[in-house]
mmCIF file of C-alpha atoms in Angstrom:
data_model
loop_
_atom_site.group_PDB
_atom_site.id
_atom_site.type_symbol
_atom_site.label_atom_id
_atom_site.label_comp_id
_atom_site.label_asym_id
_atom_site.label_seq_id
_atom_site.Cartn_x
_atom_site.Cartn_y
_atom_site.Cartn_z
ATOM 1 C CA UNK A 1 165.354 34.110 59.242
ATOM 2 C CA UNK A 2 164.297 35.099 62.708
ATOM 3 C CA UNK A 3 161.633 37.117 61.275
ATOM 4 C CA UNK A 4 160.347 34.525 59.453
ATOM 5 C CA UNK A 5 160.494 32.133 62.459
ATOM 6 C CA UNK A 6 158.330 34.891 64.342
ATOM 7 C CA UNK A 7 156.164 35.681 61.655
ATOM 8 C CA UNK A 8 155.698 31.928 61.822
ATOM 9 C CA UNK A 9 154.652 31.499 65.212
ATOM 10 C CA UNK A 10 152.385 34.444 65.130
ATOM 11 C CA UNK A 11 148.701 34.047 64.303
ATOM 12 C CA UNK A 12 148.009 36.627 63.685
ATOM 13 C CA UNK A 13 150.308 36.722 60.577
ATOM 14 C CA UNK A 14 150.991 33.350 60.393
ATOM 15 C CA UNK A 15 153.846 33.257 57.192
ATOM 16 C CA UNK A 16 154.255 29.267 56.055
ATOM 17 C CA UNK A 17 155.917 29.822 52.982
ATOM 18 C CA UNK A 18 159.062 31.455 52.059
ATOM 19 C CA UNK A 19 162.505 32.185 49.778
ATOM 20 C CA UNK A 20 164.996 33.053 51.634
ATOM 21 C CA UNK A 21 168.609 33.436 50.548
ATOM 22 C CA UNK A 22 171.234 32.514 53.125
ATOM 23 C CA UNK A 23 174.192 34.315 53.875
ATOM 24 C CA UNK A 24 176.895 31.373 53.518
ATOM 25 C CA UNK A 25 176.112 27.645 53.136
ATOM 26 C CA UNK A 26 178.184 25.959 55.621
ATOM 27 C CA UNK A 27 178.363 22.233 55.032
ATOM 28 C CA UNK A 28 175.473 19.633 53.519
ATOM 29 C CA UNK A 29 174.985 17.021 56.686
ATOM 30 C CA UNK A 30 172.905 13.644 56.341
ATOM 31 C CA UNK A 31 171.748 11.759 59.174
ATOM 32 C CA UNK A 32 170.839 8.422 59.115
ATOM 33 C CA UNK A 33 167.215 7.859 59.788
ATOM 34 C CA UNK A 34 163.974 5.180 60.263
ATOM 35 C CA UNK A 35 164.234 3.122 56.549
ATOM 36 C CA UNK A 36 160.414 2.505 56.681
ATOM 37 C CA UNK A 37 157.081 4.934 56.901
ATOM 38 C CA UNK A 38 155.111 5.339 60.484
ATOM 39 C CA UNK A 39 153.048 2.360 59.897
ATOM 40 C CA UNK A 40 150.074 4.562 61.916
ATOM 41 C CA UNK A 41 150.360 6.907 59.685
ATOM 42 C CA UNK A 42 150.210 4.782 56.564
ATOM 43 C CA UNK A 43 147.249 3.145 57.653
ATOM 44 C CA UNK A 44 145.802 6.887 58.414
ATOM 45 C CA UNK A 45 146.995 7.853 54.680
ATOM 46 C CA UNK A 46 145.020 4.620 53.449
ATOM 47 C CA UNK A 47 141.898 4.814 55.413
ATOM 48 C CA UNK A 48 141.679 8.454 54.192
ATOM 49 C CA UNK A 49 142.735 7.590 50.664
ATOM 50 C CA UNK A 50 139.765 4.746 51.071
ATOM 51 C CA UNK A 51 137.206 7.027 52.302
ATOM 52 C CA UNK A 52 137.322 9.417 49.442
ATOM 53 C CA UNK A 53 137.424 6.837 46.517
ATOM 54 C CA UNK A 54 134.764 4.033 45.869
ATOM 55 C CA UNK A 55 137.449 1.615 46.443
ATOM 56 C CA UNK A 56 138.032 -0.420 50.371
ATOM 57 C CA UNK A 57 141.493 -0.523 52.104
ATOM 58 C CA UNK A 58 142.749 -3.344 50.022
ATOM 59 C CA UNK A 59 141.927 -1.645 46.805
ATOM 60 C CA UNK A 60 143.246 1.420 47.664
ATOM 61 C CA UNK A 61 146.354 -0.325 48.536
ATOM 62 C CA UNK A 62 147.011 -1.916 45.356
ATOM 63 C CA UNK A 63 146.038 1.103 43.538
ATOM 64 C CA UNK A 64 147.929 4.118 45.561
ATOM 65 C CA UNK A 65 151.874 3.704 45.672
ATOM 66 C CA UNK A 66 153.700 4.752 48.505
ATOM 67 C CA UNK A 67 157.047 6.807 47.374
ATOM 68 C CA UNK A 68 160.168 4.344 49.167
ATOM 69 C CA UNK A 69 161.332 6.400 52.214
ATOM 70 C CA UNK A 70 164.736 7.595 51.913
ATOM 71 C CA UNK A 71 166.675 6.021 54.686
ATOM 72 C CA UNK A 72 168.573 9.729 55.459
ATOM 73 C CA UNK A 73 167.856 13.405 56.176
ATOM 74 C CA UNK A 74 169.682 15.547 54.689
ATOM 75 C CA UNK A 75 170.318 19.340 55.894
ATOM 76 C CA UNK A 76 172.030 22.615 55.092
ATOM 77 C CA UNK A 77 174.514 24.367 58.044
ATOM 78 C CA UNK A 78 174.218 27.818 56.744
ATOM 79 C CA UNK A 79 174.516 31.206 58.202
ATOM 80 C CA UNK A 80 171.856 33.327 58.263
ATOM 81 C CA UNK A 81 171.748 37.592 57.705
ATOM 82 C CA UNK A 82 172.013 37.829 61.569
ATOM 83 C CA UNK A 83 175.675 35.793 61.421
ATOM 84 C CA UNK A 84 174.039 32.632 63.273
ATOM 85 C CA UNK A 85 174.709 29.463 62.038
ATOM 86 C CA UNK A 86 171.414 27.395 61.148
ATOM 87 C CA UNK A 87 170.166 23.828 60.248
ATOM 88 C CA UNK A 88 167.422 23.070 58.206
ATOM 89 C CA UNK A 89 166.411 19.506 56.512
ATOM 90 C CA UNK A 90 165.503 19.273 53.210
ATOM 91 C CA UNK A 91 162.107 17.790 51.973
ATOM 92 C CA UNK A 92 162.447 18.189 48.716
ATOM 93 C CA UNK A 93 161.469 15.457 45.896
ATOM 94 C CA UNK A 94 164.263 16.315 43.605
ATOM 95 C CA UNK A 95 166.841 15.468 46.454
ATOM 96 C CA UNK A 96 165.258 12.063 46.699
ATOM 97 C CA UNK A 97 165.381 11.587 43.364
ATOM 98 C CA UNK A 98 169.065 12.339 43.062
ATOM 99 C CA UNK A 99 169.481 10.180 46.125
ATOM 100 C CA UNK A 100 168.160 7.145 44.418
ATOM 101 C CA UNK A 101 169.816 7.738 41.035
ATOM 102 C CA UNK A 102 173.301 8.169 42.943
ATOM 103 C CA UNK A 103 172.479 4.760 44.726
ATOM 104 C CA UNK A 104 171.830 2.650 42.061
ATOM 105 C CA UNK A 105 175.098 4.534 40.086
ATOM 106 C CA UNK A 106 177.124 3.384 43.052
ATOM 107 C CA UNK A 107 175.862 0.331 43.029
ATOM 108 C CA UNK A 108 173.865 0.517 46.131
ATOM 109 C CA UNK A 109 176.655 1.801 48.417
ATOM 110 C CA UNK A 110 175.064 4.433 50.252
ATOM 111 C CA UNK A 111 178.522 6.479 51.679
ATOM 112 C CA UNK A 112 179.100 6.809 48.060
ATOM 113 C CA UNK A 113 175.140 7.889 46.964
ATOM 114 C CA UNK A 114 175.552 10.344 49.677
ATOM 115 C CA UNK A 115 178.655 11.883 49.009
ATOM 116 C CA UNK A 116 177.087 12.184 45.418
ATOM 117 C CA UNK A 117 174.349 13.616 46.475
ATOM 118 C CA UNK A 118 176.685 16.723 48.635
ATOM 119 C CA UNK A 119 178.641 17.063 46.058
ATOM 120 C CA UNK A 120 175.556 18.217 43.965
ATOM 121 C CA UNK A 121 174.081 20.296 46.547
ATOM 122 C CA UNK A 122 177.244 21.960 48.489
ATOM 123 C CA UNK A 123 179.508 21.563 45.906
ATOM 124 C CA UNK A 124 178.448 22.019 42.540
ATOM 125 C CA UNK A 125 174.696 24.309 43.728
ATOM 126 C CA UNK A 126 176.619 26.566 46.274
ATOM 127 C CA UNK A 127 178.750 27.952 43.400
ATOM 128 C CA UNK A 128 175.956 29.460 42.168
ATOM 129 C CA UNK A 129 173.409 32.014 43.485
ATOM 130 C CA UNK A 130 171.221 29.803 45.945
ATOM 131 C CA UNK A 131 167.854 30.331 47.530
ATOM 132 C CA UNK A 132 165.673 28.023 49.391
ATOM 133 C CA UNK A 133 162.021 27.936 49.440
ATOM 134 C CA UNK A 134 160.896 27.153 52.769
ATOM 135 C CA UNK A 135 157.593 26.186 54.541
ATOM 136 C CA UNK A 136 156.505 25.221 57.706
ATOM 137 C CA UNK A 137 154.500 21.725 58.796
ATOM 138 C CA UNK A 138 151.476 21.648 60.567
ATOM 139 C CA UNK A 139 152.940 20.084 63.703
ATOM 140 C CA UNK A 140 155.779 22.839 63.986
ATOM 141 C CA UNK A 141 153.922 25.509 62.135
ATOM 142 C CA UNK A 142 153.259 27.862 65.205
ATOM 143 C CA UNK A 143 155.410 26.275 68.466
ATOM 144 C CA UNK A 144 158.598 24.732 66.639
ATOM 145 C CA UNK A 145 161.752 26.936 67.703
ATOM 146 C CA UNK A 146 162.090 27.454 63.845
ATOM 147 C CA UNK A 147 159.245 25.668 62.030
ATOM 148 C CA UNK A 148 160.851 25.788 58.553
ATOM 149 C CA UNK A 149 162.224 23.418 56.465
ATOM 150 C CA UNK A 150 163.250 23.345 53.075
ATOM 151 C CA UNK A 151 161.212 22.679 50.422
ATOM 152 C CA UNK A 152 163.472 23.495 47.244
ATOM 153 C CA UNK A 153 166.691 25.308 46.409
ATOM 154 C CA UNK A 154 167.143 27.467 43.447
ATOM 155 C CA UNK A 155 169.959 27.529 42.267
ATOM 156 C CA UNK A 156 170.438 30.407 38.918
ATOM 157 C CA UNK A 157 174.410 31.555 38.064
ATOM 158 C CA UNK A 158 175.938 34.213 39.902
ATOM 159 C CA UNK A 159 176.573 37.215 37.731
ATOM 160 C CA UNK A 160 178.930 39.213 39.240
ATOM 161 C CA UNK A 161 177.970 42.937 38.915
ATOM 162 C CA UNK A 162 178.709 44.575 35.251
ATOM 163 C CA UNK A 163 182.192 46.648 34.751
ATOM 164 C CA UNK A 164 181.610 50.144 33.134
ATOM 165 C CA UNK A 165 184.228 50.670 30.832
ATOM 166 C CA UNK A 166 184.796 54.492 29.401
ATOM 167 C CA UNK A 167 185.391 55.564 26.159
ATOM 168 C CA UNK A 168 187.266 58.238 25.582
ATOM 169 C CA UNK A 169 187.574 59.633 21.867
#
């Protein structure tokens, strides 16, 4: 990890993506945060949106659907190969999904949505062999003290290493 965090902030090199497989998963954290998009930025996202199509604002608007924002980050505690122990939020549209499918299951109690949700990733995923993809955003990418987030877990079985068994005749 602290290579890639270097590698990262070095132009020269400049690494943005990444699978990295972490020692030990710690915990799976949410925080609460803001329940709505950066208005500023929405209108950026629009205006842009607007300025490539044939269609105004407005149009653009009705036509292009902002995703709902989930109202939580959610993170991994891990410990990385050098035995330090790590945070990293997850930005992954998968997680959202589950988030919103838990929510509606626990009729819209959101303790309950999350604790569904960590007991997907931390319970049920960290039984199994798990790596994260990682990248870096452009406002971290090269002076964030670690620029990564996660962008997706995989998640395949753990096969625990083959017996050799001896036959003797």
């Amino acid at each position: 990890m602290a290579e890639l965090i270097e590698e990262a902030k070095n132009p020269q090199i400049g690494t943005s993506l990444a699978v990295f497989k972490p020692q030990r998963i710690v915990d799976f954290v949410w925080e609460e945060s803001s329940r709505e998009w950066n208005k500023q930025k929405l209108d950026a996202v629009y205006a842009n949106q607007a300025q490539q199509s044939l269609f105004d604002v407005e149009e653009t608007k009705r036509i292009f659907k902002v995703a709902k924002k989930l109202p939580y980050e959610f993170s991994y505690r891990f410990i990385s190969e050098d035995g330090k122990e790590r945070k990293l939020m997850i930005e992954d549209w998968e997680l959202g999904m589950l988030y919103w499918n838990c929510l509606a299951a626990a009729n819209g109690n959101e303790q309950v949505a999350c604790e569904k949700v960590k007991q997907k990733y931390f319970t049920e995923w960290c039984k199994k062999d798990i790596y994260f993809f990682l990248g870096t955003t452009k406002k971290f990418h090269n002076v964030g003290t670690n620029p990564f987030i996660i962008i997706g877990t995989f998640y395949p079985p753990k096969n625990p290493q083959l017996t050799l068994t001896f036959k003797m005749d």
